[in-house]
Short mmCIF file of C-alpha atoms in Angstrom, two decimals:
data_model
loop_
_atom_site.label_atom_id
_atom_site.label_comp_id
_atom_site.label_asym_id
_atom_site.label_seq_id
_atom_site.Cartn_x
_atom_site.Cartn_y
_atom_site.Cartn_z
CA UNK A 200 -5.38 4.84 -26.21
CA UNK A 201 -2.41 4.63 -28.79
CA UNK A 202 -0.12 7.07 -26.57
CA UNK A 203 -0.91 5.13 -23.09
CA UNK A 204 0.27 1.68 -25.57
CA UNK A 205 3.36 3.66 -26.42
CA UNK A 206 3.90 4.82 -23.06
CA UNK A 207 3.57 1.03 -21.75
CA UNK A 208 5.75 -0.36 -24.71
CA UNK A 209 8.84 2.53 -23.91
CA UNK A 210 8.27 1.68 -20.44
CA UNK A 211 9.21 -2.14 -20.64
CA UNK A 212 12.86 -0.85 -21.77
CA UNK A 213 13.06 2.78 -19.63
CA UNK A 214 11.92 0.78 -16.03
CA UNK A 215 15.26 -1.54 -15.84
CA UNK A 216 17.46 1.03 -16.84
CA UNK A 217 15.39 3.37 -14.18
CA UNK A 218 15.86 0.38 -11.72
CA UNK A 219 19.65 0.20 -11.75
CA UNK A 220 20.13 3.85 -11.29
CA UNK A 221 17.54 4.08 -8.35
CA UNK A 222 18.50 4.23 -4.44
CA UNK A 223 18.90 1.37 -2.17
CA UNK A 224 16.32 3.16 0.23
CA UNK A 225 13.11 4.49 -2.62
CA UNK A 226 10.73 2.20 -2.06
CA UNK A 227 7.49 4.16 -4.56
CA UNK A 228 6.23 2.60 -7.96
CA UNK A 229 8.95 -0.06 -8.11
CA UNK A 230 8.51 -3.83 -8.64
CA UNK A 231 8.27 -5.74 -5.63
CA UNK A 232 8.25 -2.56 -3.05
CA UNK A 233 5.86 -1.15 -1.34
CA UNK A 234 5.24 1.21 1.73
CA UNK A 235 5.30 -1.58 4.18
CA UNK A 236 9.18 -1.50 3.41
CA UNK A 237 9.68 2.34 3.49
CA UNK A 238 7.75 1.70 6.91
CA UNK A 239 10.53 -1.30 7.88
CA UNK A 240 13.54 0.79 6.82
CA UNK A 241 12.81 4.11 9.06
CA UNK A 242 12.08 1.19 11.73
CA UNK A 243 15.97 0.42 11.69
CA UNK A 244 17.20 3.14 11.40
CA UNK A 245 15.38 5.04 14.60
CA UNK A 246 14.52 2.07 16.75
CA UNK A 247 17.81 1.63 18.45
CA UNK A 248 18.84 3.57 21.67
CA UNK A 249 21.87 4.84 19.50
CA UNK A 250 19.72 5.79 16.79
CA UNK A 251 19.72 9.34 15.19
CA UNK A 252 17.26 11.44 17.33
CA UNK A 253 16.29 14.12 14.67
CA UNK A 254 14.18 13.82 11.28
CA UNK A 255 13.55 16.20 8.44
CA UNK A 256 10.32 15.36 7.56
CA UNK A 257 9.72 16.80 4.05
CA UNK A 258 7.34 17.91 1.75
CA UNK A 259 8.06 19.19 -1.73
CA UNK A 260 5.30 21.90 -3.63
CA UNK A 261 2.86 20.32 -6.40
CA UNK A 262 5.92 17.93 -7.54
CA UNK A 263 4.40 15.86 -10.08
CA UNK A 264 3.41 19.77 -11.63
CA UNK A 265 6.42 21.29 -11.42
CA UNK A 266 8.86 18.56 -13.01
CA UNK A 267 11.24 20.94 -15.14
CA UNK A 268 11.43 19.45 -18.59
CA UNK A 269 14.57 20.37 -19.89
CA UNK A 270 16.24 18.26 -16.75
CA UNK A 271 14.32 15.35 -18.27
CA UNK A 272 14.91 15.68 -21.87
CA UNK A 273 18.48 15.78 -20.28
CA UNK A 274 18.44 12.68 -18.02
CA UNK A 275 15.98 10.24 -18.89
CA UNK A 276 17.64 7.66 -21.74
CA UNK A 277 14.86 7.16 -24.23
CA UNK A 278 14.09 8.78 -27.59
CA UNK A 279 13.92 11.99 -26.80
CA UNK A 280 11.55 13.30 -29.71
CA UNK A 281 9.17 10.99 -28.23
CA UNK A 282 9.45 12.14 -24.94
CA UNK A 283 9.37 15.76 -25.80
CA UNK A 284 5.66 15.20 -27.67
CA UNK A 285 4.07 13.28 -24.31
CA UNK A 286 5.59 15.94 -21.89
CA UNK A 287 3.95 19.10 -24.86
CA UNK A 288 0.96 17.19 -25.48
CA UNK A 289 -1.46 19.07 -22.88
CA UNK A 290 -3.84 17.97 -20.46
CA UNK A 291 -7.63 18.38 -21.41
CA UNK A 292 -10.08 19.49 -18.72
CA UNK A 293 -13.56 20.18 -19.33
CA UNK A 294 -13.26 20.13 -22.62
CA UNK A 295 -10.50 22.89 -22.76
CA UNK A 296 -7.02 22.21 -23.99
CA UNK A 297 -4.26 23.46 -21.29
CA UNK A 298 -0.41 23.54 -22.49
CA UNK A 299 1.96 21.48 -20.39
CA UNK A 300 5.32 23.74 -19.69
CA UNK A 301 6.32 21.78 -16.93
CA UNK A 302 5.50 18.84 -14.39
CA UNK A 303 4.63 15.03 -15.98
CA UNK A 304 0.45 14.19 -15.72
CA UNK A 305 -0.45 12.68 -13.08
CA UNK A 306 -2.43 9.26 -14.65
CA UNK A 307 0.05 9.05 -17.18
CA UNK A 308 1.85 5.10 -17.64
CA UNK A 309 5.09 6.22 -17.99
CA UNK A 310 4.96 9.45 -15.28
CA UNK A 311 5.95 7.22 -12.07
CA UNK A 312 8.89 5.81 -13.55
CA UNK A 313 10.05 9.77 -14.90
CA UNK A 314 9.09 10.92 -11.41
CA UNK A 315 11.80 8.28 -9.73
CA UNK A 316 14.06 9.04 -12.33
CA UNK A 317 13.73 13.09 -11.23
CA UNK A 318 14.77 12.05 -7.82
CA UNK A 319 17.27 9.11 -8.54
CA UNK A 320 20.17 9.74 -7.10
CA UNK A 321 18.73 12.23 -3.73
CA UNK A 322 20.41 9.38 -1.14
CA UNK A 323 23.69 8.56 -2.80
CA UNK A 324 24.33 12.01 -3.73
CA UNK A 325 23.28 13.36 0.09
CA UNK A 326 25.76 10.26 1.30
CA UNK A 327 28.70 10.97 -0.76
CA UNK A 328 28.32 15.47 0.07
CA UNK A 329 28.51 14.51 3.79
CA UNK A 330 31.54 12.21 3.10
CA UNK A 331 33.01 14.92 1.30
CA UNK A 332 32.29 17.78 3.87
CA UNK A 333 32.36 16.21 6.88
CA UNK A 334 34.74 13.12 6.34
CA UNK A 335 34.16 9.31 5.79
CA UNK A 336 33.63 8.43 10.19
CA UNK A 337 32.00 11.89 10.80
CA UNK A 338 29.54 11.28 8.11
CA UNK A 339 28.64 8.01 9.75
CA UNK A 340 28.71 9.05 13.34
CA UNK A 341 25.97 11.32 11.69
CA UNK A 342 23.76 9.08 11.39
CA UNK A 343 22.13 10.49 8.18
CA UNK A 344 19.33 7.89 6.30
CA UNK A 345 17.39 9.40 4.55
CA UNK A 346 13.86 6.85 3.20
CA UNK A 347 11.62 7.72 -0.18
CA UNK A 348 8.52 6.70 -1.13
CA UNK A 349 7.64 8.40 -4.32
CA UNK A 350 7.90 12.27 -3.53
CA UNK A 351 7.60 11.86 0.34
CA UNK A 352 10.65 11.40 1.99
CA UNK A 353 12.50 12.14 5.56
CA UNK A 354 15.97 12.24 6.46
CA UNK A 355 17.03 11.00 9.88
CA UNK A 356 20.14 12.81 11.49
CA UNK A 357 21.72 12.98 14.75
CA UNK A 358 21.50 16.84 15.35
CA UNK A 359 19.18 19.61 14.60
CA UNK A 360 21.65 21.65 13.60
CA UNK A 361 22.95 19.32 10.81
CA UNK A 362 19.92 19.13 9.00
CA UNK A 363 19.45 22.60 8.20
CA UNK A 364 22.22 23.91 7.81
CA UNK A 365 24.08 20.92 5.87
CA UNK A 366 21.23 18.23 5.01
CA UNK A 367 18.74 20.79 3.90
CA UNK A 368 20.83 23.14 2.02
CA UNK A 369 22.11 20.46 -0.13
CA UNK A 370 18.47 18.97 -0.95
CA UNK A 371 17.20 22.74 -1.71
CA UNK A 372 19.84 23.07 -4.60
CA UNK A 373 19.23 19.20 -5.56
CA UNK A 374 15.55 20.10 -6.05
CA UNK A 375 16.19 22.97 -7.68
CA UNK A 376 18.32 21.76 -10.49
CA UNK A 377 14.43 19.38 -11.32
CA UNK A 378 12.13 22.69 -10.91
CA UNK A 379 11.20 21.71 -7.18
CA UNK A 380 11.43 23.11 -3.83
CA UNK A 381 10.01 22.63 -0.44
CA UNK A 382 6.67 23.76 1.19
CA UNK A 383 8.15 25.65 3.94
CA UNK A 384 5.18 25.29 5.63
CA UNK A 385 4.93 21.63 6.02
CA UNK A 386 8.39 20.69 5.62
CA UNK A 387 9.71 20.78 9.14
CA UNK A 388 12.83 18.90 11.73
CA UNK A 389 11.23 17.38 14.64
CA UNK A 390 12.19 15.19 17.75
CA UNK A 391 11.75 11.55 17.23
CA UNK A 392 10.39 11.65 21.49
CA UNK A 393 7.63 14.37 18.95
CA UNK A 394 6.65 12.15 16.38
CA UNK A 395 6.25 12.53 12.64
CA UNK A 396 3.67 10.85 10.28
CA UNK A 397 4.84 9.55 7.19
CA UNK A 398 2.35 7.00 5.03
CA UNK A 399 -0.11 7.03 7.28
CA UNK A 400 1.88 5.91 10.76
CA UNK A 401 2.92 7.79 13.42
CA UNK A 402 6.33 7.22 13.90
CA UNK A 403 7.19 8.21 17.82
CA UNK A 404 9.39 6.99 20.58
CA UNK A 405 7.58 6.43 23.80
CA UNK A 406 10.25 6.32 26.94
CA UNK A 407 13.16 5.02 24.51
CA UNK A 408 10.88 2.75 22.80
CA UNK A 409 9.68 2.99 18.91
CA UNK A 410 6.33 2.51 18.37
CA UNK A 411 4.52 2.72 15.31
CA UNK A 412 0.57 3.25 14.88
CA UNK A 413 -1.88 4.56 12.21
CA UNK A 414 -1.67 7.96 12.37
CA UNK A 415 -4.40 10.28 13.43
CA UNK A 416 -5.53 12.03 9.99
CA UNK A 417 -5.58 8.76 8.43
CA UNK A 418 -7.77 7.02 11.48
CA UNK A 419 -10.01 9.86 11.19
CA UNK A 420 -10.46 9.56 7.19
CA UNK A 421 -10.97 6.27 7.85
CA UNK A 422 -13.71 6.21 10.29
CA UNK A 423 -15.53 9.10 7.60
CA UNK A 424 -15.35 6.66 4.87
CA UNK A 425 -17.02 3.64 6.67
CA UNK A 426 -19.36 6.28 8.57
CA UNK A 427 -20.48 7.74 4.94
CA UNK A 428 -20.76 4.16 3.39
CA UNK A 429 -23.16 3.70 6.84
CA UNK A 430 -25.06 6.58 5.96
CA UNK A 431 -25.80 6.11 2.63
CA UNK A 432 -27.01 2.63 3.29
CA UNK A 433 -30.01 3.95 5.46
CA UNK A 434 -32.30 2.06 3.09
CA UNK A 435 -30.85 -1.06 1.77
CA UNK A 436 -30.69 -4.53 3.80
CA UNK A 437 -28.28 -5.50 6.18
CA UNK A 438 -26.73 -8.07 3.54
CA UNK A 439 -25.82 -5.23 1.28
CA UNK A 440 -24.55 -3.07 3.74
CA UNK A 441 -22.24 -5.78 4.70
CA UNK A 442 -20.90 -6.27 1.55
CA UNK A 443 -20.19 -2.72 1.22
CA UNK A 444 -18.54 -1.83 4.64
CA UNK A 445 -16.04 -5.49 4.36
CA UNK A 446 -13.96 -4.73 1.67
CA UNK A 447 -13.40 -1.15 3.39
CA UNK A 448 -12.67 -2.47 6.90
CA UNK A 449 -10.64 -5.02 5.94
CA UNK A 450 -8.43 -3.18 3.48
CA UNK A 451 -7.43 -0.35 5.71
CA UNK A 452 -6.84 -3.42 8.41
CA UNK A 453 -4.26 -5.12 5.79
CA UNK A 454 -2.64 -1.82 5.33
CA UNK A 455 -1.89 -1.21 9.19
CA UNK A 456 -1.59 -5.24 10.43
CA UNK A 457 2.37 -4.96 10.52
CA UNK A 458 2.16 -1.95 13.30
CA UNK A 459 0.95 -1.72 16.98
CA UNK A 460 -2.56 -1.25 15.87
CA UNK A 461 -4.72 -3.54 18.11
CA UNK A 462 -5.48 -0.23 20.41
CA UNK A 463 -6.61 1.33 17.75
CA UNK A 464 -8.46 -1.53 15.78
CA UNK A 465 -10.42 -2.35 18.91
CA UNK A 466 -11.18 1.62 19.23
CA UNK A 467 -12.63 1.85 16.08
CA UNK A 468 -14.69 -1.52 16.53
CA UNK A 469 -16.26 0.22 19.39
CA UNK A 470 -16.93 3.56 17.10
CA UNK A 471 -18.30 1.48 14.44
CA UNK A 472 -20.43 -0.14 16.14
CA UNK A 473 -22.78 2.69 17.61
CA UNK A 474 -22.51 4.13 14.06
CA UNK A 475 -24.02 1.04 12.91
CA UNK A 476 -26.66 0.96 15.73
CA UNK A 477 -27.58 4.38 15.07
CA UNK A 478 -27.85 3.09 11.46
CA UNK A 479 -30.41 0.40 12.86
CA UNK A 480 -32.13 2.61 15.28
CA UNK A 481 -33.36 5.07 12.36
CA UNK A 482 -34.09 1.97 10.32
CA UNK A 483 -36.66 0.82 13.17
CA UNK A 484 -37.41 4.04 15.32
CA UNK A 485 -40.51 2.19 17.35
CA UNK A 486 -38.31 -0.29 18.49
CA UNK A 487 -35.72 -0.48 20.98
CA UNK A 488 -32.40 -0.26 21.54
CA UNK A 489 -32.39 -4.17 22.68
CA UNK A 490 -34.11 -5.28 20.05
CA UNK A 491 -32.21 -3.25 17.23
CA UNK A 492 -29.08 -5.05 19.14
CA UNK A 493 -30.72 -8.66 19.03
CA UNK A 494 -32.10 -8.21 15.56
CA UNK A 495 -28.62 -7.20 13.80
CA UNK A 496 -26.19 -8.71 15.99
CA UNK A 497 -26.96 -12.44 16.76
CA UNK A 498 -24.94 -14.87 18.65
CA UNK A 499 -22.54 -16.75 16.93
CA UNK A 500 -20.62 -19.05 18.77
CA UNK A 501 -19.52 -16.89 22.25
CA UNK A 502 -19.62 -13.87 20.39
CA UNK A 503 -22.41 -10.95 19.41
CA UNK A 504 -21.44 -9.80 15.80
CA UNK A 505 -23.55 -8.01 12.99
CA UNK A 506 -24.32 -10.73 10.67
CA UNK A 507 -27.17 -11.80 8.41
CA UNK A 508 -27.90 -15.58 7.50
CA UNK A 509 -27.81 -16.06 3.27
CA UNK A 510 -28.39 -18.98 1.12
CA UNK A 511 -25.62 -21.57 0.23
CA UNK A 512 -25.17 -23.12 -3.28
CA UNK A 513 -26.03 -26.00 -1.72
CA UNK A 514 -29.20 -24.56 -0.17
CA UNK A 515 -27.90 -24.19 3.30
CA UNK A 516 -27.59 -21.38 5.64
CA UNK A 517 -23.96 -19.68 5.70
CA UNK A 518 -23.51 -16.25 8.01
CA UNK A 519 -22.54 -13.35 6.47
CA UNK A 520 -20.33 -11.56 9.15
CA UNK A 521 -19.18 -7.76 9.16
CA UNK A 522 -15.66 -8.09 9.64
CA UNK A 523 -14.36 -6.70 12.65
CA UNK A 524 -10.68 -5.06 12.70
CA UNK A 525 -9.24 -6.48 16.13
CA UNK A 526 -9.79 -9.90 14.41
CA UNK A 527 -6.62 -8.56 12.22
CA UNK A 528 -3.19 -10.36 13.36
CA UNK A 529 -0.48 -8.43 13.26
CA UNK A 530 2.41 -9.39 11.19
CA UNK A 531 5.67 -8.15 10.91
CA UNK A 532 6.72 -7.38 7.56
CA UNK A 533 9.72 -8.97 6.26
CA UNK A 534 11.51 -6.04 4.19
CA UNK A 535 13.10 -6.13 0.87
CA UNK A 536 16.79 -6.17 0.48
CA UNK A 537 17.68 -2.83 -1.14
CA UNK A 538 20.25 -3.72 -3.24
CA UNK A 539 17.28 -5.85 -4.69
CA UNK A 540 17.15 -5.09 -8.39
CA UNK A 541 13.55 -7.13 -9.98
CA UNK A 542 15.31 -7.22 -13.71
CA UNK A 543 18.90 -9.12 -12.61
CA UNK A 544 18.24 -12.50 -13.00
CA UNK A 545 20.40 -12.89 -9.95
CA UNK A 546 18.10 -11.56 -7.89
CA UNK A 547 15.33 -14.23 -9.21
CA UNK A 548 16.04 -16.53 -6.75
CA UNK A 549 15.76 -14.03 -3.69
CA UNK A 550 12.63 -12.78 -5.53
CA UNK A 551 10.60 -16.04 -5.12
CA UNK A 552 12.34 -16.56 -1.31
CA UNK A 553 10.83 -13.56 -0.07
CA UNK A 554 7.18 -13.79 -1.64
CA UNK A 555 7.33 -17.40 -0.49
CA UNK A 556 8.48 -16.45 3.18
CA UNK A 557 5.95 -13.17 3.03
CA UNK A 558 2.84 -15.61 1.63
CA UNK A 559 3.99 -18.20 4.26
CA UNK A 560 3.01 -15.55 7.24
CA UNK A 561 -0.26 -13.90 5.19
CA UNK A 562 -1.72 -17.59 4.50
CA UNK A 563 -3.41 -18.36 7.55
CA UNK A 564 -5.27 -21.54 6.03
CA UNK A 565 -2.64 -24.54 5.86
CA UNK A 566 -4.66 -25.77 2.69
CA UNK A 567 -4.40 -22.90 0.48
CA UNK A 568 -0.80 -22.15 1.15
CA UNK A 569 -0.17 -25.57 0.43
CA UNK A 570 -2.24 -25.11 -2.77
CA UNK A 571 -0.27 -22.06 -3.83
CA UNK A 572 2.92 -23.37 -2.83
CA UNK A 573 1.48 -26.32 -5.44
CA UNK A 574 1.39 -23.93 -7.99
CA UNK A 575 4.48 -22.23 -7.71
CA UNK A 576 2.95 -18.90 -6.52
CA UNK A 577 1.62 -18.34 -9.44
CA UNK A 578 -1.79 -18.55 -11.20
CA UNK A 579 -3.41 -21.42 -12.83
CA UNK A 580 -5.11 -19.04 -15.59
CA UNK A 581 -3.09 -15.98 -16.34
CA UNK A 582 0.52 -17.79 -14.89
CA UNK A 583 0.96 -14.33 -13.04
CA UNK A 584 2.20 -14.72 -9.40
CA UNK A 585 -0.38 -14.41 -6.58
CA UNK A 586 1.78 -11.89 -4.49
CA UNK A 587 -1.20 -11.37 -1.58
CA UNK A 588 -4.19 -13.23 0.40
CA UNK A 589 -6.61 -11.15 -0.63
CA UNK A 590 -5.86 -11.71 -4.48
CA UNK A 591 -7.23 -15.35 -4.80
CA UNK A 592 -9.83 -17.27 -5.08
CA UNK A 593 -10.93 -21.21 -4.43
CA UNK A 594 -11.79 -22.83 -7.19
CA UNK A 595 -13.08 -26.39 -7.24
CA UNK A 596 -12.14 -27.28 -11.24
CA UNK A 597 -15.34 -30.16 -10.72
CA UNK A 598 -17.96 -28.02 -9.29
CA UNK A 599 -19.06 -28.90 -6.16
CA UNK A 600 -23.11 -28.97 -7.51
CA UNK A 601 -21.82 -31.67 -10.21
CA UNK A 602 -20.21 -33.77 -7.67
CA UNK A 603 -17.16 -32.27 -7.17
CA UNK A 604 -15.19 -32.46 -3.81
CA UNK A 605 -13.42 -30.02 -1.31
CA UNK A 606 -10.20 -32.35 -1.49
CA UNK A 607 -6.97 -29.99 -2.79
CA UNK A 608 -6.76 -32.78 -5.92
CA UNK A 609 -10.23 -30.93 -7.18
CA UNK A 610 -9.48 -27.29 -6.16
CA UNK A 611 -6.97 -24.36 -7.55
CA UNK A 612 -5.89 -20.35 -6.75
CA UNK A 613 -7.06 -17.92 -9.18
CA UNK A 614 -7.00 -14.22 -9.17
CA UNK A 615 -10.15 -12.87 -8.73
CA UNK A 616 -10.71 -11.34 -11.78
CA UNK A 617 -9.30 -14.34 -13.47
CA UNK A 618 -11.95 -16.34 -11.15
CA UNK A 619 -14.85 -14.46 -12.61
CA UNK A 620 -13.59 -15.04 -16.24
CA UNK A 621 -13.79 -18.76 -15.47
CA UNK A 622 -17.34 -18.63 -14.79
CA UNK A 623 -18.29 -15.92 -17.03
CA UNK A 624 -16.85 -17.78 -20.20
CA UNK A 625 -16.65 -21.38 -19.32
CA UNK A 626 -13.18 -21.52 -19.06
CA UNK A 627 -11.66 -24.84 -17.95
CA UNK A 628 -8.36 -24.95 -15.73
CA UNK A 629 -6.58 -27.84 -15.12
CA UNK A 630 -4.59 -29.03 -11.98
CA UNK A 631 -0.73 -27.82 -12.80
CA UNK A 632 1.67 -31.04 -12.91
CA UNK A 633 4.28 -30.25 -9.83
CA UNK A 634 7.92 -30.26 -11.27
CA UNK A 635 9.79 -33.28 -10.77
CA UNK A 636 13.58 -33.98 -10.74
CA UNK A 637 15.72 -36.17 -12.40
#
C-alpha cells in the first residue's frame, strides 16, 4: 500500500511532464481522452474519397512484459533510484516471488504513464523520417497518420508498398531500441475496401463510403457475457435478473452509440430475447410458450418488453424494464483537439467547452442538464466534475417522504458513489450558490 502511495504521489509530477512530450494523435491513459477519439481521428483520416487506402494494422508481442529497463532508467525524468527499486521489485504469484528483468506490471499506478512514455515520440518521429527520406510534399502526398491507443496502433498510408518497406522498417528499429517488436502473425497491411478492427469497430469502406460498426469478436463476447449472466440466473426472480443483465446491456450500448450500430443493436435485441425465453421456458417447463411470453413480457404502453412491477418509496407501482439496445441514440462524438494538453492552464477554458458541448448531447433530460449546468459540471459532494450520464445521481436534498418536492430548487447531481455516502452517513448537501457578476 505504501509503494502504490508513492507511485500516485511521483505520478502527480511525472504525468504533465509525460503530457507535453506525448503525440497529438495517442489517445490511451491520458486525461480527458478516450477511445471514442482514437475512433474519431482514424474517421478523418480514411473517410474521404482522397483518403489513404492502405493501413498497417499492428500488434506488438507481450508489450507491457517486455519494456526494456535500461531505455527507461534512460528516458523517463524522475528519481531514478526510485524507479529502478519499483521496476526490480518482483511480481508475487501464488505465493512465489518472480524477478522482474524487464516489462512494467501490469496493475501498477504509475505503469500507464511509463508505457506512453516508451512510445512517446512513435508519430513525430515516423513524420519527421518520411520528411527526411521522401521530402516535405512527398511525405504529405503520402498520406501517412498513424493513431495510438495505448499499445494498439495503425498507420494509414497511401500504398502497400510504403508501409513495409519504409513505414514498417522504421517502427521495427523504433521498437527495438524499448525491447519490443511485432507479432508477425497478427500484425498485418490491409485494404481499407477489407476492413480492420481496432477497439472493438470494424473500420471498412462499403462502395466509397466509411462505415464503422462493432466488430464481430467483440459482438460475439458480448452476446456470451449477457447469455452467461442469463444462465446463471436460472433460479433467481425476474427482478434480479434484470438488475443484473442492465448495467451489461447498457454499458456495451454507451461504448458503441457514436457508430452505425442500430443493425446490430436491433440484432442482438432479437438474440437476447429467445435467450431470455429459453431462460423462462426452463423456469416453467408445463407451460407454454404464450404464456412464458405474457407472463415476462407485459404491455407497456404500445410495446411488449420484459419487465417486472416493484414497489415505490411512496408505495406505488414503478416497472422495472430490461433495457433494450435499439433504444440507444446514436451520437456522434465530438473529438478532442490534439494539441490539447489537460495541465496548460490555457487549455482550461477549451477543457470545460468540450465536456459542456459533449454533456449537452449525452443529457437527454432538459432538467438534469440544466441541473448540472447549475453546478458547474461538477459535484455537489466531492467538487469533482461529472464527465458522463451514467455517473450521477438525483438527489432531492429534502427527501421526498419528509415532504420534499421534485422542483430543481430541492434536487442536486451526485456521483453515485458519492450518492450512497449521503445516505449511508447522513451527509447533508446543500444547493451550490450560482456565480454572479459584478
Amino acid at each position: 500500500m505504501f509503494d502504490r502511495a508513492m507511485q500516485a504521489l511521483y505520478l502527480l509530477a511525472l504525468e504533465p511532464v509525460s503530457e507535453c512530450a506525448s503525440d497529438p494523435n495517442s489517445y490511451g491513459f491520458r486525461k480527458g481522452r478516450s477511445t471514442h477519439d482514437a475512433r474519431s481521428q482514424l474517421f478523418v483520416s480514411l473517410s474521404q474519397k482522397a483518403s489513404a487506402q492502405w493501413i498497417l494494422d499492428a500488434d506488438i508481442t507481450g508489450f507491457f512484459d517486455n519494456i526494456n529497463h535500461d531505455w527507461l532508467l534512460a528516458n523517463v525524468h524522475m528519481n531514478k533510484r526510485v524507479l529502478r527499486k519499483w521496476l526490480k521489485a518482483g511480481v508475487v504469484d501464488r505465493g512465489q516471488l518472480h524477478r522482474t528483468e524487464m516489462g512494467t506490471p501490469q496493475g501498477g499506478i504509475i505503469s500507464p504513464t511509463l508505457a506512453n512514455i516508451t512510445l512517446n515520440g512513435l508519430e513525430r518521429g515516423l513524420k519527421q523520417f518520411l520528411k527526411k527520406e521522401l521530402g516535405s510534399k512527398a511525405a504529405d502526398q503520402a498520406k501517412v497518420n498513424l493513431v495510438r491507443y495505448a499499445d494498439d496502433f495503425v498507420v494509414t498510408g497511401d500504398s502497400k508498398e510504403l508501409l513495409a518497406t519504409q513505414v514498417k522498417p522504421w517502427i521495427v528499429e523504433f521498437l527495438r531500441e524499448r525491447g519490443l517488436q511485432f507479432s508477425e502473425e497478427k500484425t498485418k497491411i490491409v485494404h481499407i475496401d477489407e476492413g480492420f478492427d481496432f477497439l472493438g469497430w470494424n473500420f471498412r469502406k462499403y462502395d466509397g463510403k466509411m462505415l464503422i460498426k462493432p466488430s464481430r469478436k467483440n459482438v460475439k463476447a458480448f452476446y456470451s457475457k449477457a447469455s452467461e449472466v442469463i444462465r446463471r440466473s436460472l433460479s433467481v426472480p425476474r427482478e434480479v435478473l434484470i438488475r443484473k443483465l442492465n448495467p451489461v446491456l447498457r454499458g456495451w450500448a454507451e461504448y458503441h452509440k457514436g457508430v452505425v450500430a442500430k443493425a446490430t443493436f436491433s440484432r442482438l435485441d432479437h438474440l437476447i430475447y429467445w435467450r431470455l425465453m429459453k431462460w423462462g421456458r426452463r423456469r416453467h417447463p408445463r407451460k407454454t410458450g404464450k404464456w412464458v411470453y405474457d407472463h415476462y413480457w407485459p404491455r407497456l404502453g404500445s410495446r411488449r418488453v420484459m419487465a417486472v412491477d416493484l414497489p415505490g418509496k411512496n408505495g406505488d407501482l414503478r416497472s422495472l424494464v430490461l433495457y433494450q439496445l435499439a433504444d440507444t441514440k446514436i451520437v456522434r462524438h465530438q473529438k478532442v483537439d490534439g494539441k490539447y494538453n489537460p495541465f496548460d492552464p490555457a487549455w482550461f477554458a477549451y477543457a470545460e467547452g468540450l465536456l459542456t458541448a459533449r454533456m449537452s448531447q449525452d443529457i437527454w433530460d432538459a432538467q438534469r442538464l440544466k441541473l448540472w449546468m447549475q453546478q458547474g459540471g461538477k459535484c455537489v459532494l466531492c467538487e469533482q466534475f461529472i464527465d458522463s450520464s451514467s455517473a450521477m445521481d438525483d438527489h432531492h436534498i429534502v427527501y421526498r417522504e419528509y415532504g420534499g418536492s421534485h422542483a430543481l430548487s430541492n434536487r442536486v447531481l451526485l456521483h453515485p458513489v458519492c450518492h450512497r455516502r449521503v445516505h449511508a452517513l447522513g451527509l447533508e448537501v446543500t444547493k451550490p450558490v450560482p456565480a454572479r457578476g459584478l
